[in-house]
């Protein structure tokens, strides 16, 4: 028996943890939250690595691309790929929501009940909006005034800016000088990844505790009320994730989709259970290592993507905006829908890779087209489960992007 248990693969163990967690949550209800600290400690163990990992690996990735022209070219291709896939994702979301009309025919009583129970939470979202900077300020804020502060606060866009800047600069100074620094950074990177390996051994237990807490607290019944909406989001995510990414991996990345999905099981399960692209980053990196994707590519595409490329979040915002508009009986013109595409693209870029970032940024989208923010109250109840699903899509999108960019750049 002991022998058998050892032979179980990590992702199988994580999956068992996930299922056990759901069972524990269902059986013990609210009481299941007592084991949540185990999950939280595990999550911290992983998140503590994120800032150093993004900073070091992206700097290394940028510097190892070679010269500044190559950095520019690979960067431009990566960004172009990110943008195109994000726009496709929102479009899928809009089409699904317009066809399935999840917001029509809602029971008035349920609506009012949900309103009441979630009013305070929605208010939080509204309050946070007031602090949201304008687009110009958003751009200014990407450039850090104090690099140490950016790292300490974990301001990911600023950290990325710093990493790209220093990585590029490293290709411009004398080779004798940059080489020793790069070797040092490479060792730091290996050490960071080693911490990930240790943390991953704890993943099955952490996932169990996290899921038990979520299911215990919210129960599955709330899902029933918002089933249509949830199904629209989940359906859209499934369609998008498995069609677009399979096509991209197959035709652009020249890799068999079966091989791709087999290789990324751990990051997928991980993204699903943590609802955090940032926390999933180390696991994705590890999965690509095992698939033979060189660090040169994964260290560049993944850290960048986990912060600015969120296909699932964008799709979710598209469906949610249409859903809320439908509930209030507001027809959306083509112009409105195009505005959703633009705003959701920006919002998904701006959303941090942490749980619930997407719903906060959704406020920005709703406001732009004048959809009542109170509608947020309705979808907050199923937020967590949808966050889990869209984060999985986000992770898969970044993994697929790495495979594609590697194919495009490997001979250059
Ligand atoms: N939780 C998502 C992520 O980390 C962001 C979101 O809330 O949509 O990828």
Coordinates of C-alpha atoms and ligand atoms in Angstrom, one line a residue:
X1 CA 0.0 0.0 0.0
X2 CA 2.7 2.4 1.0
X3 CA 4.5 1.7 -2.2
X4 CA 1.4 2.4 -4.2
X5 CA 0.7 5.7 -2.5
X6 CA 4.2 6.9 -3.3
X7 CA 3.7 6.1 -6.9
X8 CA 0.7 8.4 -7.4
X9 CA 1.6 11.4 -9.6
X10 CA 1.5 14.8 -8.0
X11 CA -1.5 16.0 -10.1
X12 CA -3.4 12.8 -9.2
X13 CA -2.8 13.6 -5.5
X14 CA -3.9 17.2 -6.0
X15 CA -7.1 16.0 -7.8
X16 CA -7.8 13.7 -4.9
X17 CA -7.3 16.6 -2.5
X18 CA -9.7 18.7 -4.6
X19 CA -12.4 16.0 -4.5
X20 CA -11.9 15.3 -0.8
X21 CA -12.1 19.0 -0.2
X22 CA -15.5 19.3 -1.9
X23 CA -16.7 16.3 0.1
X24 CA -15.5 17.8 3.3
X25 CA -17.1 21.1 2.5
X26 CA -20.4 19.5 1.7
X27 CA -20.5 17.3 4.8
X28 CA -19.3 19.9 7.3
X29 CA -20.6 23.1 5.8
X30 CA -19.5 26.3 7.5
X31 CA -17.4 24.2 10.0
X32 CA -15.1 23.1 7.2
X33 CA -13.5 26.6 7.4
X34 CA -11.5 25.5 10.4
X35 CA -9.0 23.8 8.1
X36 CA -8.7 26.9 5.9
X37 CA -5.5 28.0 7.7
X38 CA -3.7 25.0 6.2
X39 CA -4.7 26.2 2.8
X40 CA -3.7 29.8 3.6
X41 CA -0.3 28.8 4.7
X42 CA 0.2 26.8 1.6
X43 CA -1.0 29.7 -0.5
X44 CA 1.5 32.0 1.2
X45 CA 4.3 29.6 0.6
X46 CA 3.6 29.9 -3.0
X47 CA 2.8 33.6 -3.2
X48 CA 5.9 34.6 -1.3
X49 CA 7.9 33.4 -4.4
X50 CA 5.9 35.3 -6.9
X51 CA 7.5 38.8 -6.8
X52 CA 11.1 37.5 -6.8
X53 CA 10.2 34.9 -9.5
X54 CA 8.6 37.4 -11.8
X55 CA 11.4 39.9 -11.3
X56 CA 14.3 37.5 -11.7
X57 CA 12.9 35.2 -14.3
X58 CA 11.6 37.9 -16.6
X59 CA 14.8 39.9 -16.3
X60 CA 16.7 36.7 -17.1
X61 CA 14.3 35.9 -19.9
X62 CA 14.7 39.3 -21.4
X63 CA 18.5 39.3 -21.1
X64 CA 18.9 35.8 -22.5
X65 CA 17.0 36.7 -25.6
X66 CA 20.3 38.2 -26.6
X67 CA 20.2 41.6 -28.1
X68 CA 17.8 44.5 -27.9
X69 CA 16.4 43.9 -31.3
X70 CA 15.5 40.4 -30.5
X71 CA 13.9 41.4 -27.2
X72 CA 11.8 43.9 -29.1
X73 CA 10.8 41.4 -31.7
X74 CA 9.9 38.6 -29.2
X75 CA 8.1 41.2 -27.0
X76 CA 6.1 42.5 -29.9
X77 CA 5.1 39.1 -31.1
X78 CA 4.2 38.0 -27.5
X79 CA 2.1 41.2 -27.0
X80 CA 0.4 40.7 -30.4
X81 CA -0.5 37.1 -29.6
X82 CA -1.8 38.2 -26.2
X83 CA -4.0 40.9 -27.7
X84 CA -5.4 38.8 -30.5
X85 CA -6.3 35.9 -28.2
X86 CA -7.9 38.2 -25.6
X87 CA -10.1 39.9 -28.2
X88 CA -11.2 36.4 -29.5
X89 CA -12.0 35.4 -25.9
X90 CA -14.2 38.4 -25.3
X91 CA -15.9 37.9 -28.6
X92 CA -16.7 34.3 -27.7
X93 CA -18.1 35.5 -24.4
X94 CA -20.3 38.1 -26.1
X95 CA -21.6 35.6 -28.6
X96 CA -22.4 33.0 -25.9
X97 CA -24.2 35.6 -23.7
X98 CA -26.2 37.1 -26.6
X99 CA -27.3 33.7 -27.8
X100 CA -28.0 32.0 -24.4
X101 CA -29.5 35.1 -22.8
X102 CA -28.8 34.0 -19.2
X103 CA -30.2 37.3 -17.7
X104 CA -33.7 37.0 -19.1
X105 CA -36.6 35.6 -17.1
X106 CA -35.0 35.9 -13.6
X107 CA -37.3 35.3 -10.7
X108 CA -38.0 38.7 -8.9
X109 CA -37.9 37.3 -5.4
X110 CA -34.6 35.6 -5.8
X111 CA -33.3 38.8 -7.3
X112 CA -34.3 40.9 -4.3
X113 CA -33.0 38.3 -1.8
X114 CA -29.6 38.3 -3.6
X115 CA -29.6 42.1 -3.6
X116 CA -30.0 42.3 0.1
X117 CA -27.5 39.6 1.0
X118 CA -24.8 41.0 -1.3
X119 CA -25.5 44.7 -1.1
X120 CA -22.6 45.4 1.2
X121 CA -20.2 43.4 -0.9
X122 CA -21.2 45.2 -4.1
X123 CA -20.7 48.4 -2.3
X124 CA -17.1 47.4 -1.7
X125 CA -16.7 47.1 -5.4
X126 CA -18.3 50.4 -6.0
X127 CA -16.1 52.1 -3.4
X128 CA -13.0 50.6 -5.0
X129 CA -14.0 52.1 -8.3
X130 CA -13.8 55.6 -6.9
X131 CA -10.1 55.0 -6.4
X132 CA -9.6 53.7 -9.9
X133 CA -7.2 56.0 -11.8
X134 CA -7.8 57.4 -15.3
X135 CA -6.3 55.7 -18.3
X136 CA -3.4 58.3 -18.5
X137 CA -2.7 57.9 -14.8
X138 CA -2.8 54.1 -15.3
X139 CA 0.0 54.4 -17.9
X140 CA 2.0 56.8 -15.7
X141 CA 1.6 54.4 -12.8
X142 CA 3.3 51.6 -14.7
X143 CA 6.6 53.5 -14.4
X144 CA 7.8 53.1 -10.8
X145 CA 9.0 56.1 -8.8
X146 CA 10.7 53.8 -6.3
X147 CA 11.7 50.3 -7.4
X148 CA 12.0 48.9 -3.9
X149 CA 8.5 50.1 -3.2
X150 CA 7.2 48.4 -6.3
X151 CA 8.8 45.1 -5.2
X152 CA 7.6 45.4 -1.6
X153 CA 4.1 46.2 -2.6
X154 CA 4.0 43.6 -5.3
X155 CA 2.8 46.0 -7.9
X156 CA 3.0 43.6 -10.8
X157 CA 2.9 46.0 -13.7
X158 CA 5.7 48.0 -12.1
X159 CA 7.7 44.9 -11.4
X160 CA 7.4 43.8 -15.0
X161 CA 8.5 47.2 -16.2
X162 CA 11.6 47.0 -14.0
X163 CA 12.4 43.5 -15.1
X164 CA 12.0 44.4 -18.8
X165 CA 14.1 47.5 -18.3
X166 CA 17.0 45.9 -16.5
X167 CA 16.8 42.8 -18.7
X168 CA 17.2 44.9 -21.8
X169 CA 19.9 47.1 -20.2
X170 CA 21.9 43.9 -19.4
X171 CA 22.1 43.2 -23.1
X172 CA 23.5 46.7 -23.7
X173 CA 26.5 46.7 -21.3
X174 CA 29.8 44.9 -21.8
X175 CA 29.5 41.1 -22.0
X176 CA 32.2 40.5 -19.3
X177 CA 30.2 42.5 -16.9
X178 CA 26.7 41.2 -17.7
X179 CA 27.8 37.6 -17.7
X180 CA 28.7 37.3 -14.1
X181 CA 25.5 39.0 -13.1
X182 CA 23.4 36.7 -15.3
X183 CA 25.1 33.6 -13.8
X184 CA 24.2 34.9 -10.4
X185 CA 20.6 35.6 -11.4
X186 CA 20.4 32.1 -12.9
X187 CA 21.4 30.6 -9.6
X188 CA 18.8 32.7 -7.8
X189 CA 16.2 31.6 -10.2
X190 CA 17.1 27.9 -9.7
X191 CA 16.8 28.4 -5.9
X192 CA 13.4 30.0 -6.3
X193 CA 12.2 27.1 -8.4
X194 CA 13.5 24.7 -5.7
X195 CA 11.2 26.4 -3.2
X196 CA 8.4 25.8 -5.5
X197 CA 9.2 22.1 -5.6
X198 CA 9.0 21.9 -1.8
X199 CA 5.8 23.8 -1.7
X200 CA 4.3 21.6 -4.4
X201 CA 4.7 18.6 -2.2
X202 CA 2.2 20.2 0.2
X203 CA -0.2 21.1 -2.6
X204 CA -2.6 18.2 -2.2
X205 CA -3.3 19.2 1.4
X206 CA -3.4 22.9 0.7
X207 CA -5.9 22.4 -2.1
X208 CA -8.1 20.1 0.1
X209 CA -8.2 22.8 2.8
X210 CA -8.9 25.7 0.4
X211 CA -11.7 23.9 -1.5
X212 CA -13.4 22.6 1.7
X213 CA -13.5 26.2 3.0
X214 CA -15.1 27.6 -0.2
X215 CA -17.7 24.8 -0.5
X216 CA -18.4 24.9 3.2
X217 CA -19.0 28.6 3.3
X218 CA -21.0 29.2 0.1
X219 CA -22.6 25.8 -0.4
X220 CA -23.5 24.5 -3.8
X221 CA -27.1 25.7 -3.6
X222 CA -26.3 29.2 -4.5
X223 CA -25.0 27.9 -7.8
X224 CA -28.5 26.6 -8.7
X225 CA -30.0 30.2 -8.7
X226 CA -27.4 31.5 -11.0
X227 CA -26.9 28.3 -12.9
X228 CA -27.7 29.8 -16.3
X229 CA -25.3 32.6 -15.9
X230 CA -22.6 30.3 -14.6
X231 CA -23.2 27.8 -17.4
X232 CA -22.9 30.6 -19.9
X233 CA -19.5 31.7 -18.5
X234 CA -18.3 28.1 -18.0
X235 CA -19.5 27.1 -21.4
X236 CA -17.8 30.0 -23.1
X237 CA -14.6 29.3 -21.2
X238 CA -14.7 25.7 -22.2
X239 CA -15.3 26.5 -25.9
X240 CA -12.6 29.1 -25.9
X241 CA -10.0 27.2 -23.9
X242 CA -10.2 24.0 -25.8
X243 CA -10.7 25.3 -29.3
X244 CA -8.5 28.4 -29.6
X245 CA -5.7 27.0 -27.5
X246 CA -5.7 23.6 -29.3
X247 CA -5.6 25.3 -32.7
X248 CA -2.9 27.6 -31.6
X249 CA -0.8 24.9 -30.1
X250 CA -1.3 22.6 -33.0
X251 CA -0.9 24.9 -35.9
X252 CA 1.2 27.7 -34.5
X253 CA 3.1 25.8 -31.8
X254 CA 3.5 22.6 -33.8
X255 CA 2.7 20.5 -30.8
X256 CA 0.0 17.8 -30.5
X257 CA -2.8 19.2 -28.3
X258 CA -2.9 15.8 -26.4
X259 CA 0.7 16.2 -25.5
X260 CA 0.1 19.8 -24.5
X261 CA -2.9 19.1 -22.2
X262 CA -1.2 16.0 -20.7
X263 CA 1.8 18.2 -19.8
X264 CA -0.2 21.0 -18.2
X265 CA -2.5 19.1 -15.9
X266 CA -0.8 20.3 -12.7
X267 CA -1.0 24.0 -13.5
X268 CA -4.6 23.6 -14.6
X269 CA -5.7 22.0 -11.4
X270 CA -3.6 24.5 -9.5
X271 CA -5.1 27.5 -11.2
X272 CA -8.5 26.1 -10.6
X273 CA -8.0 25.6 -6.9
X274 CA -6.1 28.8 -6.1
X275 CA -7.9 31.3 -8.4
X276 CA -4.6 33.0 -8.9
X277 CA -2.6 33.3 -12.0
X278 CA 0.3 34.6 -10.0
X279 CA 0.3 31.7 -7.6
X280 CA 0.1 29.3 -10.6
X281 CA 3.1 30.9 -12.3
X282 CA 5.8 28.7 -10.7
X283 CA 3.7 25.6 -11.3
X284 CA 3.3 26.5 -15.0
X285 CA 7.0 27.2 -15.3
X286 CA 7.7 23.7 -13.8
X287 CA 5.3 22.1 -16.3
X288 CA 6.9 23.7 -19.3
X289 CA 10.3 22.6 -18.0
X290 CA 9.1 19.1 -18.0
X291 CA 7.7 19.5 -21.5
X292 CA 11.1 20.6 -22.8
X293 CA 10.2 24.2 -23.4
X294 CA 13.4 26.2 -22.9
X295 CA 13.5 28.7 -20.0
X296 CA 14.5 31.3 -22.6
X297 CA 10.9 31.3 -23.7
X298 CA 9.0 30.3 -20.6
X299 CA 10.8 32.9 -18.4
X300 CA 9.7 35.6 -20.8
X301 CA 6.2 34.7 -21.8
X302 CA 4.8 33.3 -18.5
X303 CA 5.6 36.1 -16.1
X304 CA 4.4 38.6 -18.6
X305 CA 1.3 36.7 -19.4
X306 CA 0.3 35.9 -15.9
X307 CA -0.1 39.6 -15.3
X308 CA -1.3 41.0 -18.5
X309 CA -2.8 38.1 -20.5
X310 CA -6.1 37.0 -19.0
X311 CA -8.3 35.4 -21.7
X312 CA -10.6 33.9 -19.1
X313 CA -11.1 37.1 -17.2
X314 CA -11.8 39.0 -20.4
X315 CA -14.4 36.4 -21.5
X316 CA -16.0 36.5 -18.1
X317 CA -16.3 40.2 -18.2
X318 CA -18.0 40.0 -21.6
X319 CA -20.6 37.5 -20.4
X320 CA -21.1 39.3 -17.1
X321 CA -21.7 42.7 -18.7
X322 CA -24.3 41.3 -21.1
X323 CA -25.9 39.3 -18.3
X324 CA -26.3 42.3 -16.0
X325 CA -27.6 44.4 -18.9
X326 CA -30.2 41.7 -19.7
X327 CA -31.3 41.6 -16.1
X328 CA -32.1 45.3 -16.2
X329 CA -33.6 45.0 -19.6
X330 CA -31.0 47.3 -21.2
X331 CA -30.5 46.6 -24.9
X332 CA -26.8 46.7 -25.9
X333 CA -26.0 48.2 -29.3
X334 CA -23.1 47.0 -31.4
X335 CA -21.2 50.1 -30.3
X336 CA -21.8 49.1 -26.7
X337 CA -20.5 45.6 -27.4
X338 CA -17.4 47.0 -29.1
X339 CA -16.8 49.2 -26.1
X340 CA -17.1 46.1 -23.9
X341 CA -14.4 44.5 -26.1
X342 CA -12.1 47.4 -25.6
X343 CA -12.7 47.9 -21.9
X344 CA -12.5 44.2 -21.1
X345 CA -9.2 44.0 -22.9
X346 CA -7.8 46.9 -20.8
X347 CA -9.5 45.5 -17.6
X348 CA -7.9 42.1 -18.1
X349 CA -4.5 43.7 -18.6
X350 CA -4.9 45.7 -15.5
X351 CA -6.3 42.9 -13.4
X352 CA -3.7 41.4 -11.0
X353 CA -3.3 37.7 -11.0
X354 CA -5.0 37.2 -7.7
X355 CA -8.5 36.0 -6.7
X356 CA -11.4 38.3 -7.5
X357 CA -9.3 40.8 -9.4
X358 CA -11.5 40.3 -12.4
X359 CA -14.7 41.3 -10.7
X360 CA -13.2 44.5 -9.4
X361 CA -12.0 45.4 -12.9
X362 CA -15.5 44.5 -14.2
X363 CA -16.7 47.7 -12.5
X364 CA -14.6 49.6 -14.9
X365 CA -16.3 47.9 -17.9
X366 CA -19.8 48.4 -16.5
X367 CA -19.3 52.0 -15.7
X368 CA -18.0 52.8 -19.2
X369 CA -21.3 51.6 -20.8
X370 CA -23.6 52.7 -18.1
X371 CA -24.7 49.3 -16.8
X372 CA -26.0 49.6 -13.2
X373 CA -23.2 48.6 -10.8
X374 CA -25.8 47.1 -8.5
X375 CA -25.9 44.2 -10.9
X376 CA -22.7 43.1 -9.3
X377 CA -24.6 42.1 -6.3
X378 CA -26.1 39.3 -8.3
X379 CA -23.0 37.7 -9.6
X380 CA -21.0 38.0 -6.4
X381 CA -22.5 34.9 -5.1
X382 CA -21.0 32.7 -7.8
X383 CA -17.9 34.8 -8.1
X384 CA -15.5 32.4 -6.5
X385 CA -16.4 29.3 -8.6
X386 CA -16.3 31.4 -11.8
X387 CA -13.0 32.9 -10.7
X388 CA -11.6 29.3 -10.4
X389 CA -12.8 28.5 -13.9
X390 CA -11.5 31.7 -15.6
X391 CA -8.2 31.5 -13.9
X392 CA -7.7 28.0 -15.4
X393 CA -8.4 29.5 -18.8
X394 CA -5.9 32.3 -18.1
X395 CA -3.3 29.8 -17.2
X396 CA -3.9 27.6 -20.2
X397 CA -3.7 30.7 -22.5
X398 CA -0.3 31.6 -21.1
X399 CA 1.0 28.1 -21.4
X400 CA -0.2 27.9 -25.0
X401 CA 1.4 31.3 -25.7
X402 CA 4.7 30.0 -24.5
X403 CA 4.5 27.0 -26.9
X404 CA 3.6 29.2 -29.8
X405 CA 6.3 31.9 -29.1
X406 CA 8.9 29.2 -28.8
X407 CA 8.0 27.8 -32.2
X408 CA 8.1 31.3 -33.7
X409 CA 11.4 32.3 -32.1
X410 CA 13.4 29.1 -31.7
X411 CA 15.5 29.3 -34.9
X412 CA 16.1 33.0 -34.6
Ligands
LIG1 N1 -8.2 35.3 -10.5 C1 -7.8 35.6 -11.8 C2 -6.4 35.3 -12.0 O1 -5.6 35.3 -11.1 C3 -8.0 37.1 -12.1 C4 -9.5 37.4 -12.1 O2 -10.0 37.6 -11.0 O3 -10.1 37.3 -13.1 O4 -6.0 35.0 -13.1

